[in-house]
Short mmCIF file of C-alpha atoms and ligand atoms in Angstrom, two decimals:
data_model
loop_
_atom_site.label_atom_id
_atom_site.label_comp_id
_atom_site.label_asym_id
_atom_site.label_seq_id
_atom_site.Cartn_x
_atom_site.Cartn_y
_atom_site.Cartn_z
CA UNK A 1 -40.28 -10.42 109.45
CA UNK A 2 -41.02 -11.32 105.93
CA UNK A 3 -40.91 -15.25 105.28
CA UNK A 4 -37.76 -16.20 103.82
CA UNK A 5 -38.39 -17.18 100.41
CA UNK A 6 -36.61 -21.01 100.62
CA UNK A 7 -38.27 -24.15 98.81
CA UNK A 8 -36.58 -27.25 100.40
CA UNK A 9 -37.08 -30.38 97.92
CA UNK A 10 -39.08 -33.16 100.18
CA UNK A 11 -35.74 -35.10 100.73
CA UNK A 12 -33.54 -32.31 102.28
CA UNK A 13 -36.98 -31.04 104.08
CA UNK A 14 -36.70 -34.54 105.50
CA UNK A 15 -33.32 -35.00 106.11
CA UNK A 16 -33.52 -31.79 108.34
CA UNK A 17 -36.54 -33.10 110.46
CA UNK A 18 -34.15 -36.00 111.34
CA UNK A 19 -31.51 -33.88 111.69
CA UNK A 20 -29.25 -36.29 109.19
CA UNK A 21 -26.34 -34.99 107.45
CA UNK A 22 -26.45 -32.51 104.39
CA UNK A 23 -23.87 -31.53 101.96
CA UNK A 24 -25.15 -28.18 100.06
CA UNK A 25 -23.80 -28.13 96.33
CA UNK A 26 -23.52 -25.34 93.78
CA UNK A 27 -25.07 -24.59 90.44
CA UNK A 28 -22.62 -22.17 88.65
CA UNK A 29 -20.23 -25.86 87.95
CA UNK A 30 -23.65 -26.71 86.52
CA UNK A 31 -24.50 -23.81 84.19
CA UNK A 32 -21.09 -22.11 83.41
CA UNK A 33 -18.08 -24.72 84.89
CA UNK A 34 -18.91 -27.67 82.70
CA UNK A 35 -20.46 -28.46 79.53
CA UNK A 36 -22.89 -29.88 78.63
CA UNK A 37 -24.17 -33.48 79.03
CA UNK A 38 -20.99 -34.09 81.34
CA UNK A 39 -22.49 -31.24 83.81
CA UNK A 40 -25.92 -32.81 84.20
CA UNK A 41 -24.30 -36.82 84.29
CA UNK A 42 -21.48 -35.25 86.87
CA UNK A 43 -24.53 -33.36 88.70
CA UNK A 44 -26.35 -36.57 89.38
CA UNK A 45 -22.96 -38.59 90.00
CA UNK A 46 -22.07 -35.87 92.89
CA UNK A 47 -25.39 -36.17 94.55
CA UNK A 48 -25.16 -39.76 94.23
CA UNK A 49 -21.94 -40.15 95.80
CA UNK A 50 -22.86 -37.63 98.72
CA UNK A 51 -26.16 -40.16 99.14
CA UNK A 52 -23.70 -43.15 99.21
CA UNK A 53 -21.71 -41.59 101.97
CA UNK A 54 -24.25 -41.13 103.98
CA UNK A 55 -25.43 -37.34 103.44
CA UNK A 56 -28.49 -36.22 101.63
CA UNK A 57 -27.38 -33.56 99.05
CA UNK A 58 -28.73 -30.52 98.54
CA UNK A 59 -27.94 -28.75 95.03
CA UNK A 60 -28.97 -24.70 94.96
CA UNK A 61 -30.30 -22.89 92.35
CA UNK A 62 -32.66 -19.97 92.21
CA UNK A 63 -35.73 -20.78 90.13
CA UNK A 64 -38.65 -18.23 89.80
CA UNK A 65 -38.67 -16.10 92.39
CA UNK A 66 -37.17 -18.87 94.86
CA UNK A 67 -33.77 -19.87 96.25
CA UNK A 68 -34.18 -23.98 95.45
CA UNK A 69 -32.55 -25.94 98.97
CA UNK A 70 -32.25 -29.44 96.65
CA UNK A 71 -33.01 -30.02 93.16
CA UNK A 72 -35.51 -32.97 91.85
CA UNK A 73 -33.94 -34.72 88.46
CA UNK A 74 -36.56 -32.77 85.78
CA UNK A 75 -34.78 -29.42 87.73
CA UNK A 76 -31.32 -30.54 87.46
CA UNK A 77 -31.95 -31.39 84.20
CA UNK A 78 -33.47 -27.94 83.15
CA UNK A 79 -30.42 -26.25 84.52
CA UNK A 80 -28.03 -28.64 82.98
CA UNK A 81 -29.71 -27.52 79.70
CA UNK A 82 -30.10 -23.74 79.92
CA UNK A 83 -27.66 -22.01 77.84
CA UNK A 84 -24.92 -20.26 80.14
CA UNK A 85 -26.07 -16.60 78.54
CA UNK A 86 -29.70 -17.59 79.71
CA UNK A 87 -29.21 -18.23 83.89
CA UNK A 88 -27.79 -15.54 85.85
CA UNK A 89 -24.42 -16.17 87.14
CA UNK A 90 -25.03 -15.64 91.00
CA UNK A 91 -22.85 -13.99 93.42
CA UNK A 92 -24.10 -11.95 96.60
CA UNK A 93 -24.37 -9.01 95.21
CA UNK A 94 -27.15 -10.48 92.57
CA UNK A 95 -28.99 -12.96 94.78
CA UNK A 96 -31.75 -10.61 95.62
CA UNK A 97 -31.67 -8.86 91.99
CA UNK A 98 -32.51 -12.22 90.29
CA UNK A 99 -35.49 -13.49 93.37
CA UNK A 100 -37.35 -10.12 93.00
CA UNK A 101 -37.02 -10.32 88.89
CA UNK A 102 -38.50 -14.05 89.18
CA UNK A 103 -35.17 -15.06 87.00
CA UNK A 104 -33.45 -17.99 86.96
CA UNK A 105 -30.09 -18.34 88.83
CA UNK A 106 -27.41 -20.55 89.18
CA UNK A 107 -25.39 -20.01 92.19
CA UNK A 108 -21.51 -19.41 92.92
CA UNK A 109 -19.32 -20.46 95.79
CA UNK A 110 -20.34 -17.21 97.79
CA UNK A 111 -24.16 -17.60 97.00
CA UNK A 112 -24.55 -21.12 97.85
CA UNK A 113 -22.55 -19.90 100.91
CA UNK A 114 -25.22 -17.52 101.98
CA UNK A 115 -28.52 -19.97 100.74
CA UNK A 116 -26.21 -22.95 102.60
CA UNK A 117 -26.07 -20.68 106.10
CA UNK A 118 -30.45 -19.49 105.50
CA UNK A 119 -31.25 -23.64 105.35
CA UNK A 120 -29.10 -24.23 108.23
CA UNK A 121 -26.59 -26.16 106.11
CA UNK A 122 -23.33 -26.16 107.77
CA UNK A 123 -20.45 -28.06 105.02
CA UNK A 124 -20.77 -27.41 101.44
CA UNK A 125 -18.51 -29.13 98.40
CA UNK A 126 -17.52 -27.85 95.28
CA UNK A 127 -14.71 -28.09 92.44
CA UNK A 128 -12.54 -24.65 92.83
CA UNK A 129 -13.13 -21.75 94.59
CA UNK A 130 -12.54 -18.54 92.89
CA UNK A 131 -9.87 -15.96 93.83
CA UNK A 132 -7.74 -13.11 93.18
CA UNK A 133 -7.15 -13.29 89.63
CA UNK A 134 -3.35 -12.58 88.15
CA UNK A 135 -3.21 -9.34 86.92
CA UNK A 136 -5.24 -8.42 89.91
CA UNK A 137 -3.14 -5.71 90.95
CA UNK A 138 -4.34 -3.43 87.39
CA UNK A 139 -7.59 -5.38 87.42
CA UNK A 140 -9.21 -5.61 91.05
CA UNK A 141 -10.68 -8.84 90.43
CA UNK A 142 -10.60 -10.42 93.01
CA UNK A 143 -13.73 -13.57 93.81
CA UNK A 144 -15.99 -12.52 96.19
CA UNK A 145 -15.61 -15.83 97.17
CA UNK A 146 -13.12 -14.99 99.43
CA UNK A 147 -15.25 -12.39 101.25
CA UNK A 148 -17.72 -15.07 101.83
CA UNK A 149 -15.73 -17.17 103.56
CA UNK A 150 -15.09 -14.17 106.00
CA UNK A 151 -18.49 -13.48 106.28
CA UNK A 152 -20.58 -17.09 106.33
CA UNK A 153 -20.36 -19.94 108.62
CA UNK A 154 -20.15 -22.84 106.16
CA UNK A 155 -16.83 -25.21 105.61
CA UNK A 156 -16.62 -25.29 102.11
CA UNK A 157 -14.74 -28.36 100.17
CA UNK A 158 -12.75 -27.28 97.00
CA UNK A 159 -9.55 -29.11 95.53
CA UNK A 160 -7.60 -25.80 95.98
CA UNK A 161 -7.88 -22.81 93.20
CA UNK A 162 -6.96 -23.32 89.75
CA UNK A 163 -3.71 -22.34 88.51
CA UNK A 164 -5.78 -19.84 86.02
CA UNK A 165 -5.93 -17.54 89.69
CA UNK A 166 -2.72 -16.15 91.65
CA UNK A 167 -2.46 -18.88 94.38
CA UNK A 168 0.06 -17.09 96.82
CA UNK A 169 -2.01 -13.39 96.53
CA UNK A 170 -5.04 -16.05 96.83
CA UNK A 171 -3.52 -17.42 100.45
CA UNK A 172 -2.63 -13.69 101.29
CA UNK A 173 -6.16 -12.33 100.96
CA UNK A 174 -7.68 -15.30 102.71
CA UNK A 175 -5.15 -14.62 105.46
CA UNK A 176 -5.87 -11.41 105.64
CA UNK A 177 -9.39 -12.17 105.84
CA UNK A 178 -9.45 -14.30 108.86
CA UNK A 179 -9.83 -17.59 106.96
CA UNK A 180 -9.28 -20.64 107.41
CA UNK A 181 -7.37 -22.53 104.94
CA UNK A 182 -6.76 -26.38 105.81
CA UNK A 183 -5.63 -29.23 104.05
CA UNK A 184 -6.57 -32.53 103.98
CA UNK A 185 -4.09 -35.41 104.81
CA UNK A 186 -1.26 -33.45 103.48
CA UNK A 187 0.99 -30.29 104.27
CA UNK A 188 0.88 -28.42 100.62
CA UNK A 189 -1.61 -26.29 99.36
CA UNK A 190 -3.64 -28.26 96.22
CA UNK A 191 -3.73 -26.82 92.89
CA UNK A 192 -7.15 -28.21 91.15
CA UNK A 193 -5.78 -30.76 88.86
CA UNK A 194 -2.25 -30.96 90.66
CA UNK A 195 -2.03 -32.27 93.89
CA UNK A 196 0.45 -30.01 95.21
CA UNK A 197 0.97 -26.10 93.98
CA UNK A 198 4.36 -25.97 95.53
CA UNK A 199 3.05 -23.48 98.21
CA UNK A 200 2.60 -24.76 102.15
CA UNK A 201 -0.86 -25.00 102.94
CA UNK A 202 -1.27 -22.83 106.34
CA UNK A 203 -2.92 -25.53 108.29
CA UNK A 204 -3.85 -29.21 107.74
CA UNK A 205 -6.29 -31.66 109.34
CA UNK A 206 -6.58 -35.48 108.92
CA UNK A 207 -9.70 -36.24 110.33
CA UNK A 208 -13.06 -35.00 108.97
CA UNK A 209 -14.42 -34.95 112.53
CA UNK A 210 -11.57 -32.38 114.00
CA UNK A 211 -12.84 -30.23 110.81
CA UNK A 212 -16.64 -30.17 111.88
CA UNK A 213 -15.24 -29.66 115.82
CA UNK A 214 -12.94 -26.31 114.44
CA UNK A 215 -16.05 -25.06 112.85
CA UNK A 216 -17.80 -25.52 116.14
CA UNK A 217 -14.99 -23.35 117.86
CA UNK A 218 -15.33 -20.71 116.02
CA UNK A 219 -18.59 -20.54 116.09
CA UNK A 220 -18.11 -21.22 120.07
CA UNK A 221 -15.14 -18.01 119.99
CA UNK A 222 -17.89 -15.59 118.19
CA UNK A 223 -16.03 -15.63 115.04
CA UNK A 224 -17.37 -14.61 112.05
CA UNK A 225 -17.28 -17.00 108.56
CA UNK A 226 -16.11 -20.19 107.15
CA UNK A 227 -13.38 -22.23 106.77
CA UNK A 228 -12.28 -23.35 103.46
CA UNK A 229 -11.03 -27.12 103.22
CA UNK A 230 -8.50 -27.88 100.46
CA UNK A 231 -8.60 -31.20 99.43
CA UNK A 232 -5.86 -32.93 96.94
CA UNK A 233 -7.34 -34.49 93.73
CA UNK A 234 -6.90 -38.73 93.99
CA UNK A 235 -3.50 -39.80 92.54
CA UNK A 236 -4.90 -41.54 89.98
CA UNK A 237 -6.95 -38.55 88.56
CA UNK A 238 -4.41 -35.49 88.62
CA UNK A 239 -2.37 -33.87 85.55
CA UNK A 240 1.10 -32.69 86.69
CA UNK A 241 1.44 -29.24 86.99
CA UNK A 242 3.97 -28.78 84.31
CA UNK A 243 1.39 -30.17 81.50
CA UNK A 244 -0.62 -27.70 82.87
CA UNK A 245 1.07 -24.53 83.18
CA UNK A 246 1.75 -24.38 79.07
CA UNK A 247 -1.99 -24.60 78.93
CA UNK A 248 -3.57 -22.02 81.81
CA UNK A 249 -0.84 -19.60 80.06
CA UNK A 250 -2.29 -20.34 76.45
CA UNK A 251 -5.61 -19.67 78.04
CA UNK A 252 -4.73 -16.41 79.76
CA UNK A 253 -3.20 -14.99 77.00
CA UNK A 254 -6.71 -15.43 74.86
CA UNK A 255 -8.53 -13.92 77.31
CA UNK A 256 -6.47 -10.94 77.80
CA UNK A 257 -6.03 -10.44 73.84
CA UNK A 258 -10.36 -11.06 73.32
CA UNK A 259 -10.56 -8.75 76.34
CA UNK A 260 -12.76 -10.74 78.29
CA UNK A 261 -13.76 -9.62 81.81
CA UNK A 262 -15.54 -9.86 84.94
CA UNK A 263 -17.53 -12.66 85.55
CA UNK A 264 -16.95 -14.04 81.63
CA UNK A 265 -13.10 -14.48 83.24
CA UNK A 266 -13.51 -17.78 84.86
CA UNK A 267 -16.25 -19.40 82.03
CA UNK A 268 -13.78 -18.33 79.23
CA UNK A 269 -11.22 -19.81 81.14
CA UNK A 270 -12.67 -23.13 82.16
CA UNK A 271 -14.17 -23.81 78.33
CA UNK A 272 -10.65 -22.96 76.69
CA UNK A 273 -8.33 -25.05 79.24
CA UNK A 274 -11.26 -28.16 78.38
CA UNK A 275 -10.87 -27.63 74.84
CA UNK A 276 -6.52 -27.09 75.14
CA UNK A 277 -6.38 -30.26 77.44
CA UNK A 278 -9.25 -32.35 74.82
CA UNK A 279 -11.19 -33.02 77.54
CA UNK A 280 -8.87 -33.86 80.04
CA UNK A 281 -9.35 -31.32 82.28
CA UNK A 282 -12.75 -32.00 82.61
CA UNK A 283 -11.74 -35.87 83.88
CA UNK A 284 -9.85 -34.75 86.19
CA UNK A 285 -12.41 -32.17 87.72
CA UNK A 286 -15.11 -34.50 87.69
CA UNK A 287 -13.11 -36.71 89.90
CA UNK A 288 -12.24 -33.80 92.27
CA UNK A 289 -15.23 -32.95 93.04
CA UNK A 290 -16.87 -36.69 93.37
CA UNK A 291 -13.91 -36.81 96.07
CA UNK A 292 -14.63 -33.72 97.66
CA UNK A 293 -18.22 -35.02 98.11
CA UNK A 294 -17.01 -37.83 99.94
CA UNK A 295 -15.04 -35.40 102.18
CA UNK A 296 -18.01 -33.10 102.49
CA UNK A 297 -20.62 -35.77 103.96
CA UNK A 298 -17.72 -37.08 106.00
CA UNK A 299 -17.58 -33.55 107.87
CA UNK A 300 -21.90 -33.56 107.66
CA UNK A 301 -21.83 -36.62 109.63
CA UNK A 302 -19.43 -35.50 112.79
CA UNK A 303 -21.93 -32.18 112.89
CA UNK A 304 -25.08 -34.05 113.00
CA UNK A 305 -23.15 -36.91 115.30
N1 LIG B 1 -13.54 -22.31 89.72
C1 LIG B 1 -13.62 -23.52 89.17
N2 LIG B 1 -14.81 -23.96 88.69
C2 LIG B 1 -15.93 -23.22 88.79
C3 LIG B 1 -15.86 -21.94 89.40
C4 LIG B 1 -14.64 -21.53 89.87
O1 LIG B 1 -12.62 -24.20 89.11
O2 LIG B 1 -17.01 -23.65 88.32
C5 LIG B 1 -17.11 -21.11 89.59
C6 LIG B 1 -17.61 -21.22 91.04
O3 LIG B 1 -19.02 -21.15 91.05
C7 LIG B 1 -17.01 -20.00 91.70
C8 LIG B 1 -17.11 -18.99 90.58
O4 LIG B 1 -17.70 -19.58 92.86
O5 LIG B 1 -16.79 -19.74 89.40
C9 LIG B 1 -16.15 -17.84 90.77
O6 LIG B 1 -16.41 -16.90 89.79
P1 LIG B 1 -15.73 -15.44 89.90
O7 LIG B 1 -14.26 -15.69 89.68
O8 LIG B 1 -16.38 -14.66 88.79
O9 LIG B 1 -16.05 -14.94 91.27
MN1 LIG B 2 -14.22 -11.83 89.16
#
C-alpha cells in the first residue's frame, strides 16, 4: 500500500504520540468564508482557544502535493492571503484532483471530514455546515456535506446551517441519511446567527462526554459516519432571526438574478450577507465558531480520557 501522503505539523505529530486531545479545523472558512485580515486573526484566535481548552488544534489544508494535519503561523498566513479564485475549494470529489496536480487546497466540511478520519482525528469544529440549498428541488444542490457525515466517523461542531440553506429539507436529508443531529444544552435546532430556527432539533445532549461515548456506540454498533453537533451561538453574540431573514432574502435574490452557481453559491452568499449586515455577520460568526471550539476540545478530551 502506497504511503498516505499526510504531513502532521510537529505539535499535532506530538499531541498524537501522547495521545492528547485534537480538534481538526477547516480551511474553506479560511480562504472563501471570511475575508480577509479577520480570517487569518479569527484563524489564530480558534486555534488559540482550542489550545486554551485543552486540545491541540489541527487546521487542514492541502499544500503541494500534501494534505497539511496542522498549520504553522507563516502557512496560515499564506492561506489567509491567497485570493479565493487562487486555492481550490475542496470537497471529496476534488481531494485527490488537487494532491496529484501539486495545487493548493483549502478544505470543506466533507474534506476535512475525510483528512480528520486518515490522521485519526475523531471531533472536528467549524462555523456552518453546508446543505440542501432552497431551490434545491430545480437545482440539485445539495452539500456533500451531508453525505460525509453518512460516510465518515468524525463528530463535527457547527452552530446549525445558515438560513441562506433550506433547514427543514436540510434535517430531512440528514435523517434520511442516518445522521445524527444533536443539540447542545437546548431542544431547538440553531440557525447560525440565531439561536433557535424555530424547528425541534431531533436529539439533544448536555454533556460533551455523553457526545464522545455516542460516537463510541456507533462505532461499537458497526455504523457507518458521523454525527453532527449543533451548537447555539452565545446570547450575547446572536442577531435575531427576523433582522436576518430581510437580509439572506436580499442575498438570494442577487444570486439567483447574477446566476451564480455551484460552489460560487455559498462564497457569494457569505460576502453579500457581510456586506448587507456591515460587518455584523461576521461578529457574530467569529464568536460561533470560537464557541464551538470550546465545545469541540470538550468532546476531544472525554475520547482521549
Ligand atoms: N457555511 C458557512 N460557512 C462556510 C461554509 C459553509 O456558514 O464557510 C463552507 C464550509 O467549508 C462548507 C462549505 O463545508 O462552505 C459548503 O460548501 P457547498 O455548499 O458548496 O458544499
Ligand atoms: Mn453546492
Amino acid at each position: 500500500m502506497t504511503q498516505l501522503p499526510l504531513t502532521f505539523s510537529a505539535e499535532v505529530s506530538a499531541a498524537k504520540a501522547k495521545g492528547q486531545p485534537i480538534v481538526a479545523l477547516e480551511s474553506t472558512i479560511i480562504t472563501h468564508g471570511m475575508p480577509y485580515p479577520q480570517n487569518l486573526e479569527v484563524a489564530r484566535e480558534v486555534e488559540a482557544v482550542v489550545r486554551a481548552s485543552g486540545a491541540i488544534p489541527a487546521t487542514i489544508a492541502v499544500m503541494a502535493g500534501r494534505i497539511h494535519i496542522g498549520l504553522d503561523d507563516a502557512q496560515l498566513q499564506t492561506l489567509a492571503e491567497t485570493p479565493p479564485e487562487e486555492v481550490m475549494k475542496l470537497s471529496r470529489a476534488d481531494l485527490s484532483a488537487c494532491l496529484v496536480q501539486g495545487r493548493t487546497g483549502a478544505t470543506t466540511v466533507a474534506a476535512t471530514m475525510i483528512c480528520a478520519a486518515l490522521a485519526g482525528i475523531r471531533v472536528f469544529a467549524t462555523g456552518g455546515i453546508g446543505g440542501v440549498h432552497r431551490g434545491a428541488e430545480s437545482s440539485f444542490d445539495i452539500s456533500a456535506d451531508l453525505q460525509e457525515l453518512s460516510l465518515t466517523p468524525v463528530s463535527v461542531v457547527a452552530a446549525g446551517a445558515k438560513a441562506i440553506l433550506d433547514l427543514p429539507k436540510t434535517l430531512e436529508v440528514l435523517e434520511t441519511l442516518g445522521v445524527p443531529v444533536i443539540a447542545f444544552g437546548q431542544d431547538a435546532l440553531p440557525a447560525f446567527w440565531s439561536r433557535d430556527s424555530g424547528l425541534a432539533a431531533p436529539l439533544r445532549m448536555d454533556d460533551a462526554a455523553q457526545i464522545a461515548a455516542a460516537a463510541e456506540m456507533r462505532r461499537t454498533l458497526g455504523l457507518t459516519g458521523g454525527q453532527l453537533v449543533v451548537n447555539p451561538i452565545p446570547f450575547d453574540a446572536e442577531i435575531p432571526r427576523s433582522t436576518m431573514i430581510p437580509v439572506v432574502e436580499q442575498a438570494l435574490e442577487e444570486a439567483e438574478s447574477r446566476q451564480i452557481s455551484a460552489k460560487a453559491v455559498t462564497p457569494f452568499l457569505l460576502q453579500r450577507i457581510f456586506e448587507l449586515t456591515e460587518g455584523r455577520s461576521l461578529d457574530a460568526n467569529i464568536a460561533l465558531v470560537l464557541n464551538n471550539a470550546r465545545l469541540a476540545a470538550a468532546i476531544a478530551a472525554a475520547h482521549a480520557a
